[in-house]
């Protein structure tokens, strides 16, 4: 990692997928996570390469300036929010992690500049994501006592321990268990699998796939099954959106596969609990959906009272209101105001514009088109999933 940014980025991908909340078993003033260490290593090597002249000129691309503006707005909202909230070490550390996570964009566009580098990192995403899905399935199907014991063993690395590590629908042990892998939360795992499953599915149709197609097909099945076992409705909708984009723009053969999967869900007796859980959400009948509606109402009240730069990331001026809503766009508006949300949406629009401009340039390059479309469709799926969840921009899930 200290010799090459590529190794640091690969380690970062592996940690995000397989051990996202792992931390050192001792303190150095605070307890750094393995992600913290990997991020610092990546930035250190990149900056050393710039200082020694081994790195080419700095590149920002069309997204660089808007992302810098977004980072500055986040800092401004954070500082302004301290006027009505107490700053502790936990919040400061996680806010810095959010800034570092967003800024990794600049490392990637400056250090991943060859087809080989791109293919290695995308393969790492696919393989590490598959590993997370496989672990999630194994922990789901083995006896609960074994799952608790295995997950509790991660307690020395900062993970939760005890019977509470297992998660259930509506947090009710009498209802269906939910897959969590090593992500501690089924919705976080589901959000990760939107990206992994969409990106891996695109490889099924690649003229030059990153891995043999029979291996890719097996990975797609495992990824999709694990996402199903999370019982995350937002993730299911996000995956459908991501795959729908793939089918719409290029891979029409995906349509019958999606129809077949939907029919299996509707007809298989084993899937009826899942279908009922989904229908209850659409009909606003279950507890989780009713809580979401309450969160949306409170979020809109908070945004209407602090519309421009939000209330920051720590707390709110009014004790009757709170930061937190299962919608990434409302959450950004709460914390950074309408200006911050508008900047975020501009970045997203510019991203898809760049994808549209790049697409004709890679159509004739075997392997690159499927990577471009897979990544873009995965982002589209995540954006849809963000309508129903908050973990993509949450201090607790950096």
Short mmCIF file of C-alpha atoms in Angstrom, two decimals:
data_model
loop_
_atom_site.label_atom_id
_atom_site.label_comp_id
_atom_site.label_asym_id
_atom_site.label_seq_id
_atom_site.Cartn_x
_atom_site.Cartn_y
_atom_site.Cartn_z
CA UNK A 1 0.00 0.00 0.00
CA UNK A 2 2.87 2.39 0.74
CA UNK A 3 4.42 1.71 -2.66
CA UNK A 4 1.42 2.03 -4.95
CA UNK A 5 -1.94 3.82 -4.68
CA UNK A 6 -3.50 0.93 -6.61
CA UNK A 7 -2.90 -1.42 -3.67
CA UNK A 8 -4.35 1.15 -1.28
CA UNK A 9 -7.52 1.50 -3.34
CA UNK A 10 -7.83 -2.29 -3.57
CA UNK A 11 -7.50 -2.59 0.21
CA UNK A 12 -10.07 0.19 0.61
CA UNK A 13 -12.55 -1.69 -1.58
CA UNK A 14 -11.99 -4.93 0.36
CA UNK A 15 -12.55 -3.18 3.70
CA UNK A 16 -15.68 -1.36 2.53
CA UNK A 17 -17.22 -4.66 1.46
CA UNK A 18 -15.88 -7.13 4.02
CA UNK A 19 -14.96 -5.27 7.23
CA UNK A 20 -16.43 -1.76 7.03
CA UNK A 21 -16.68 -1.15 10.78
CA UNK A 22 -13.56 -2.98 11.91
CA UNK A 23 -11.26 -0.98 14.20
CA UNK A 24 -7.92 -1.48 15.91
CA UNK A 25 -8.26 -3.38 19.22
CA UNK A 26 -6.46 -0.58 21.06
CA UNK A 27 -6.57 3.22 21.28
CA UNK A 28 -4.09 5.85 20.12
CA UNK A 29 -6.00 8.73 21.68
CA UNK A 30 -8.96 7.42 19.68
CA UNK A 31 -9.72 4.08 18.04
CA UNK A 32 -9.03 4.32 14.30
CA UNK A 33 -10.88 1.97 11.99
CA UNK A 34 -9.13 -0.06 9.32
CA UNK A 35 -10.91 2.19 6.81
CA UNK A 36 -9.29 5.23 8.45
CA UNK A 37 -5.86 3.64 8.14
CA UNK A 38 -6.41 2.66 4.50
CA UNK A 39 -7.68 6.15 3.62
CA UNK A 40 -4.70 7.84 5.28
CA UNK A 41 -2.30 5.46 3.49
CA UNK A 42 -3.91 6.20 0.11
CA UNK A 43 -3.73 9.97 0.61
CA UNK A 44 -0.19 9.76 1.95
CA UNK A 45 1.14 7.83 -1.05
CA UNK A 46 -0.70 10.07 -3.51
CA UNK A 47 0.63 13.26 -1.92
CA UNK A 48 4.18 11.86 -1.78
CA UNK A 49 3.97 11.05 -5.49
CA UNK A 50 2.86 14.62 -6.21
CA UNK A 51 5.62 16.08 -4.00
CA UNK A 52 8.33 13.98 -5.67
CA UNK A 53 7.09 14.74 -9.18
CA UNK A 54 6.18 11.12 -9.92
CA UNK A 55 2.51 11.97 -10.44
CA UNK A 56 1.22 13.77 -13.52
CA UNK A 57 -0.50 17.13 -13.31
CA UNK A 58 -3.55 17.35 -11.07
CA UNK A 59 -6.87 16.55 -12.75
CA UNK A 60 -10.28 17.56 -11.51
CA UNK A 61 -12.51 16.72 -14.50
CA UNK A 62 -15.86 18.44 -15.00
CA UNK A 63 -16.97 17.29 -11.53
CA UNK A 64 -13.96 18.56 -9.57
CA UNK A 65 -15.08 22.14 -8.96
CA UNK A 66 -18.69 21.26 -7.96
CA UNK A 67 -17.35 18.61 -5.57
CA UNK A 68 -14.99 21.14 -3.99
CA UNK A 69 -17.94 23.54 -3.59
CA UNK A 70 -19.95 20.74 -1.96
CA UNK A 71 -17.10 20.03 0.47
CA UNK A 72 -16.81 23.72 1.39
CA UNK A 73 -20.58 23.97 1.91
CA UNK A 74 -20.44 20.90 4.16
CA UNK A 75 -17.71 22.54 6.25
CA UNK A 76 -19.67 25.81 6.42
CA UNK A 77 -22.83 24.02 7.57
CA UNK A 78 -20.83 21.99 10.09
CA UNK A 79 -19.24 25.11 11.64
CA UNK A 80 -22.52 27.05 11.62
CA UNK A 81 -24.26 24.12 13.34
CA UNK A 82 -21.85 24.31 16.30
CA UNK A 83 -23.69 27.45 17.42
CA UNK A 84 -26.49 25.27 18.78
CA UNK A 85 -24.81 21.92 19.41
CA UNK A 86 -21.91 20.47 21.39
CA UNK A 87 -19.01 19.08 19.38
CA UNK A 88 -17.51 15.82 20.60
CA UNK A 89 -14.69 13.65 19.31
CA UNK A 90 -17.06 11.11 17.76
CA UNK A 91 -18.88 13.64 15.57
CA UNK A 92 -15.69 15.45 14.51
CA UNK A 93 -13.97 12.22 13.55
CA UNK A 94 -16.89 10.93 11.52
CA UNK A 95 -17.35 14.27 9.79
CA UNK A 96 -13.69 14.22 8.74
CA UNK A 97 -14.21 10.65 7.47
CA UNK A 98 -17.12 11.88 5.34
CA UNK A 99 -14.90 14.60 3.84
CA UNK A 100 -12.11 12.11 3.14
CA UNK A 101 -14.57 9.66 1.60
CA UNK A 102 -15.93 12.29 -0.80
CA UNK A 103 -12.43 13.56 -1.62
CA UNK A 104 -11.31 10.07 -2.67
CA UNK A 105 -12.84 11.11 -6.00
CA UNK A 106 -9.74 13.20 -6.69
CA UNK A 107 -7.40 10.31 -5.87
CA UNK A 108 -9.27 7.99 -8.23
CA UNK A 109 -9.39 10.31 -11.25
CA UNK A 110 -5.70 11.16 -10.84
CA UNK A 111 -4.38 7.67 -10.13
CA UNK A 112 -6.65 5.34 -12.13
CA UNK A 113 -5.74 6.32 -15.68
CA UNK A 114 -5.11 3.08 -17.57
CA UNK A 115 -7.46 0.34 -18.68
CA UNK A 116 -5.51 -2.21 -16.65
CA UNK A 117 -5.86 -0.18 -13.44
CA UNK A 118 -9.57 0.25 -14.07
CA UNK A 119 -10.16 -3.44 -14.76
CA UNK A 120 -8.24 -4.49 -11.62
CA UNK A 121 -10.23 -2.17 -9.35
CA UNK A 122 -13.63 -3.01 -10.85
CA UNK A 123 -12.77 -6.71 -10.51
CA UNK A 124 -11.91 -6.03 -6.86
CA UNK A 125 -15.32 -4.39 -6.34
CA UNK A 126 -17.12 -7.35 -7.91
CA UNK A 127 -15.14 -10.03 -6.04
CA UNK A 128 -15.19 -8.28 -2.64
CA UNK A 129 -18.92 -7.57 -3.01
CA UNK A 130 -19.51 -11.22 -3.84
CA UNK A 131 -17.56 -12.15 -0.70
CA UNK A 132 -19.81 -9.91 1.40
CA UNK A 133 -22.92 -11.48 -0.16
CA UNK A 134 -21.63 -15.02 0.40
CA UNK A 135 -20.85 -14.28 4.06
CA UNK A 136 -24.32 -12.78 4.44
CA UNK A 137 -25.99 -15.91 3.05
CA UNK A 138 -23.90 -18.29 5.18
CA UNK A 139 -24.61 -16.33 8.37
CA UNK A 140 -28.31 -16.31 7.47
CA UNK A 141 -28.70 -20.06 6.96
CA UNK A 142 -26.46 -21.52 9.66
CA UNK A 143 -27.98 -21.90 13.16
CA UNK A 144 -28.56 -18.56 14.88
CA UNK A 145 -26.31 -19.48 17.82
CA UNK A 146 -23.41 -20.03 15.42
CA UNK A 147 -24.08 -16.74 13.64
CA UNK A 148 -24.13 -14.87 16.96
CA UNK A 149 -20.89 -16.53 18.03
CA UNK A 150 -19.11 -15.75 14.75
CA UNK A 151 -20.29 -12.14 14.62
CA UNK A 152 -19.55 -11.60 18.31
CA UNK A 153 -15.97 -12.71 17.64
CA UNK A 154 -15.60 -9.43 15.75
CA UNK A 155 -16.29 -7.61 19.02
CA UNK A 156 -12.55 -7.23 19.65
CA UNK A 157 -12.50 -5.19 16.41
CA UNK A 158 -15.22 -2.82 17.51
CA UNK A 159 -18.27 -4.73 16.27
CA UNK A 160 -21.41 -5.24 18.40
CA UNK A 161 -21.73 -8.51 20.30
CA UNK A 162 -24.47 -10.67 21.76
CA UNK A 163 -27.88 -11.78 20.52
CA UNK A 164 -28.62 -8.26 19.27
CA UNK A 165 -26.21 -8.66 16.35
CA UNK A 166 -28.91 -10.53 14.42
CA UNK A 167 -31.55 -8.37 12.79
CA UNK A 168 -35.20 -9.10 12.06
CA UNK A 169 -38.02 -7.44 10.16
CA UNK A 170 -39.36 -4.58 12.33
CA UNK A 171 -36.77 -5.71 14.94
CA UNK A 172 -39.20 -8.46 15.93
CA UNK A 173 -37.58 -11.91 16.42
CA UNK A 174 -40.94 -13.51 15.61
CA UNK A 175 -40.70 -12.16 12.06
CA UNK A 176 -38.21 -13.03 9.31
CA UNK A 177 -34.49 -12.74 9.95
CA UNK A 178 -32.57 -10.27 7.76
CA UNK A 179 -29.13 -10.85 6.22
CA UNK A 180 -26.43 -8.48 7.51
CA UNK A 181 -23.05 -10.06 6.58
CA UNK A 182 -20.39 -7.88 8.29
CA UNK A 183 -22.25 -4.62 7.58
CA UNK A 184 -24.10 -4.67 10.98
CA UNK A 185 -27.25 -3.32 9.29
CA UNK A 186 -29.35 -5.07 6.61
CA UNK A 187 -30.14 -1.80 4.83
CA UNK A 188 -26.45 -0.90 4.59
CA UNK A 189 -25.73 -4.34 3.13
CA UNK A 190 -28.64 -3.95 0.72
CA UNK A 191 -27.34 -0.57 -0.43
CA UNK A 192 -23.91 -2.06 -1.10
CA UNK A 193 -25.50 -4.91 -3.06
CA UNK A 194 -27.37 -2.49 -5.34
CA UNK A 195 -23.97 -1.44 -6.65
CA UNK A 196 -22.41 -4.91 -6.64
CA UNK A 197 -25.31 -6.74 -8.30
CA UNK A 198 -25.88 -4.11 -11.01
CA UNK A 199 -22.19 -3.87 -11.85
CA UNK A 200 -21.77 -7.66 -11.91
CA UNK A 201 -24.88 -8.14 -14.06
CA UNK A 202 -23.46 -5.78 -16.70
CA UNK A 203 -20.50 -8.17 -17.01
CA UNK A 204 -22.85 -10.94 -18.16
CA UNK A 205 -23.29 -9.05 -21.43
CA UNK A 206 -19.71 -7.82 -21.88
CA UNK A 207 -17.80 -8.81 -25.00
CA UNK A 208 -14.66 -9.02 -22.86
CA UNK A 209 -15.83 -9.78 -19.29
CA UNK A 210 -13.55 -9.32 -16.33
CA UNK A 211 -14.09 -12.94 -15.27
CA UNK A 212 -15.44 -16.04 -17.04
CA UNK A 213 -19.17 -15.66 -17.63
CA UNK A 214 -20.16 -18.80 -15.73
CA UNK A 215 -18.42 -17.36 -12.66
CA UNK A 216 -20.12 -14.00 -13.23
CA UNK A 217 -23.52 -15.74 -13.49
CA UNK A 218 -22.95 -17.52 -10.16
CA UNK A 219 -21.91 -14.26 -8.52
CA UNK A 220 -25.05 -12.49 -9.77
CA UNK A 221 -27.23 -15.24 -8.27
CA UNK A 222 -25.44 -15.03 -4.90
CA UNK A 223 -25.53 -11.22 -4.86
CA UNK A 224 -29.22 -11.14 -5.77
CA UNK A 225 -30.14 -13.80 -3.20
CA UNK A 226 -28.32 -11.95 -0.43
CA UNK A 227 -30.03 -8.66 -1.34
CA UNK A 228 -33.36 -10.50 -1.21
CA UNK A 229 -32.51 -11.88 2.26
CA UNK A 230 -31.85 -8.37 3.61
CA UNK A 231 -35.61 -7.69 3.27
CA UNK A 232 -34.60 -4.14 2.35
CA UNK A 233 -37.41 -2.81 0.16
CA UNK A 234 -35.48 0.33 -0.71
CA UNK A 235 -32.56 -1.77 -1.93
CA UNK A 236 -34.87 -4.01 -3.96
CA UNK A 237 -36.38 -0.95 -5.66
CA UNK A 238 -32.89 0.48 -6.23
CA UNK A 239 -31.67 -2.76 -7.80
CA UNK A 240 -34.73 -2.90 -10.07
CA UNK A 241 -34.00 0.68 -11.15
CA UNK A 242 -30.32 -0.06 -11.82
CA UNK A 243 -31.08 -3.18 -13.85
CA UNK A 244 -33.89 -1.31 -15.61
CA UNK A 245 -31.42 1.34 -16.74
CA UNK A 246 -29.09 -1.36 -18.09
CA UNK A 247 -31.97 -2.97 -19.99
CA UNK A 248 -33.24 0.35 -21.31
CA UNK A 249 -29.97 1.74 -22.64
CA UNK A 250 -28.27 -1.38 -23.97
CA UNK A 251 -28.94 -4.91 -22.76
CA UNK A 252 -32.48 -5.84 -23.84
CA UNK A 253 -31.83 -9.51 -23.04
CA UNK A 254 -31.99 -8.51 -19.39
CA UNK A 255 -35.74 -7.84 -19.63
CA UNK A 256 -36.90 -11.50 -19.67
CA UNK A 257 -34.49 -12.28 -16.82
CA UNK A 258 -36.01 -9.50 -14.71
CA UNK A 259 -39.54 -10.65 -15.57
CA UNK A 260 -38.64 -14.23 -14.62
CA UNK A 261 -37.17 -13.12 -11.29
CA UNK A 262 -40.32 -11.08 -10.54
CA UNK A 263 -42.55 -14.06 -11.34
CA UNK A 264 -40.48 -16.30 -9.05
CA UNK A 265 -40.98 -13.83 -6.22
CA UNK A 266 -44.71 -13.73 -6.81
CA UNK A 267 -45.24 -17.48 -7.24
CA UNK A 268 -42.78 -19.26 -4.95
CA UNK A 269 -44.36 -20.15 -1.58
CA UNK A 270 -41.05 -19.36 0.19
CA UNK A 271 -41.18 -15.76 -1.09
CA UNK A 272 -44.71 -14.90 0.06
CA UNK A 273 -43.54 -13.36 3.36
CA UNK A 274 -41.24 -11.09 1.36
CA UNK A 275 -44.02 -10.14 -1.06
CA UNK A 276 -46.38 -9.42 1.83
CA UNK A 277 -43.69 -7.26 3.50
CA UNK A 278 -43.30 -5.33 0.25
CA UNK A 279 -47.05 -4.88 -0.27
CA UNK A 280 -47.51 -3.67 3.32
CA UNK A 281 -44.94 -0.99 2.62
CA UNK A 282 -46.74 0.12 -0.54
CA UNK A 283 -50.01 0.29 1.39
CA UNK A 284 -48.41 2.17 4.35
CA UNK A 285 -49.48 -0.58 6.74
CA UNK A 286 -46.30 -1.66 8.51
CA UNK A 287 -44.48 0.04 11.37
CA UNK A 288 -41.30 0.85 9.42
CA UNK A 289 -43.22 2.66 6.67
CA UNK A 290 -45.31 4.62 9.18
CA UNK A 291 -42.14 5.69 10.96
CA UNK A 292 -40.66 6.82 7.64
CA UNK A 293 -43.71 8.97 6.95
CA UNK A 294 -43.29 10.59 10.36
CA UNK A 295 -39.62 11.23 9.61
CA UNK A 296 -40.48 12.86 6.26
CA UNK A 297 -42.96 15.18 7.96
CA UNK A 298 -40.46 16.20 10.65
CA UNK A 299 -37.70 16.64 8.06
CA UNK A 300 -39.83 19.00 5.97
CA UNK A 301 -40.60 21.07 9.08
CA UNK A 302 -36.88 21.27 9.92
CA UNK A 303 -35.94 22.24 6.35
CA UNK A 304 -38.66 24.89 6.19
CA UNK A 305 -37.27 26.52 9.36
CA UNK A 306 -33.61 26.34 8.25
CA UNK A 307 -33.81 26.27 4.45
CA UNK A 308 -30.52 27.66 3.15
CA UNK A 309 -27.50 26.05 4.83
CA UNK A 310 -29.30 23.60 7.12
CA UNK A 311 -28.57 22.93 10.78
CA UNK A 312 -25.21 21.21 10.42
CA UNK A 313 -24.29 17.65 11.35
CA UNK A 314 -24.42 17.69 15.14
CA UNK A 315 -27.86 18.76 16.41
CA UNK A 316 -30.83 21.06 15.91
CA UNK A 317 -31.69 24.42 17.54
CA UNK A 318 -35.15 23.13 18.53
CA UNK A 319 -35.43 20.26 20.97
CA UNK A 320 -38.64 19.11 19.28
CA UNK A 321 -36.81 18.37 16.01
CA UNK A 322 -33.96 16.04 15.13
CA UNK A 323 -31.52 15.21 12.33
CA UNK A 324 -32.38 11.93 10.70
CA UNK A 325 -34.68 10.80 7.93
CA UNK A 326 -34.80 7.73 5.71
CA UNK A 327 -34.21 9.73 2.54
CA UNK A 328 -30.72 10.81 1.53
CA UNK A 329 -31.96 13.96 -0.24
CA UNK A 330 -33.97 15.20 2.72
CA UNK A 331 -31.03 14.35 5.00
CA UNK A 332 -28.66 16.47 2.90
CA UNK A 333 -31.21 19.30 2.95
CA UNK A 334 -31.50 18.99 6.75
CA UNK A 335 -27.76 19.17 7.28
CA UNK A 336 -26.64 21.42 4.40
CA UNK A 337 -29.84 23.18 3.36
CA UNK A 338 -31.34 23.64 -0.06
CA UNK A 339 -28.05 25.09 -1.35
CA UNK A 340 -26.18 21.92 -0.40
CA UNK A 341 -28.85 19.67 -1.91
CA UNK A 342 -28.88 21.72 -5.14
CA UNK A 343 -25.09 21.37 -5.40
CA UNK A 344 -25.36 17.63 -4.91
CA UNK A 345 -28.00 17.34 -7.65
CA UNK A 346 -25.85 19.42 -10.00
CA UNK A 347 -22.92 17.03 -9.40
CA UNK A 348 -25.16 14.05 -10.21
CA UNK A 349 -26.46 15.73 -13.39
CA UNK A 350 -22.90 16.51 -14.50
CA UNK A 351 -21.86 12.92 -13.78
CA UNK A 352 -24.52 11.47 -16.08
CA UNK A 353 -23.67 14.08 -18.70
CA UNK A 354 -20.05 12.89 -18.62
CA UNK A 355 -21.22 9.28 -18.92
CA UNK A 356 -23.35 10.20 -21.94
CA UNK A 357 -20.39 11.94 -23.61
CA UNK A 358 -18.00 9.08 -22.81
CA UNK A 359 -20.28 6.29 -24.02
CA UNK A 360 -19.64 6.69 -27.78
CA UNK A 361 -15.88 6.73 -27.11
CA UNK A 362 -15.86 3.28 -25.46
CA UNK A 363 -18.48 1.44 -27.53
CA UNK A 364 -15.83 -0.16 -29.75
CA UNK A 365 -13.47 -1.00 -26.90
CA UNK A 366 -14.25 -4.51 -25.73
CA UNK A 367 -14.84 -4.60 -22.01
CA UNK A 368 -14.91 -0.87 -21.29
CA UNK A 369 -18.50 -0.24 -22.38
CA UNK A 370 -19.93 -2.77 -19.93
CA UNK A 371 -17.85 -1.27 -17.11
CA UNK A 372 -19.03 2.26 -17.90
CA UNK A 373 -22.69 1.29 -18.21
CA UNK A 374 -22.51 -1.00 -15.17
CA UNK A 375 -21.08 1.70 -12.95
CA UNK A 376 -23.48 4.37 -14.24
CA UNK A 377 -26.50 2.09 -13.81
CA UNK A 378 -25.30 1.19 -10.31
CA UNK A 379 -25.17 4.89 -9.40
CA UNK A 380 -28.69 5.31 -10.82
CA UNK A 381 -29.89 2.41 -8.67
CA UNK A 382 -28.24 3.87 -5.57
CA UNK A 383 -29.88 7.25 -6.24
CA UNK A 384 -33.28 5.55 -6.35
CA UNK A 385 -32.49 3.51 -3.24
CA UNK A 386 -31.56 6.78 -1.53
CA UNK A 387 -35.20 7.86 -1.74
CA UNK A 388 -35.99 5.30 0.97
CA UNK A 389 -32.82 5.21 3.08
CA UNK A 390 -30.23 7.50 4.64
CA UNK A 391 -27.01 5.50 5.01
CA UNK A 392 -25.31 6.91 1.88
CA UNK A 393 -24.78 10.25 3.66
CA UNK A 394 -24.81 9.44 7.35
CA UNK A 395 -22.07 10.11 9.91
CA UNK A 396 -22.67 6.67 11.42
CA UNK A 397 -21.91 4.90 8.13
CA UNK A 398 -18.83 6.58 6.63
#
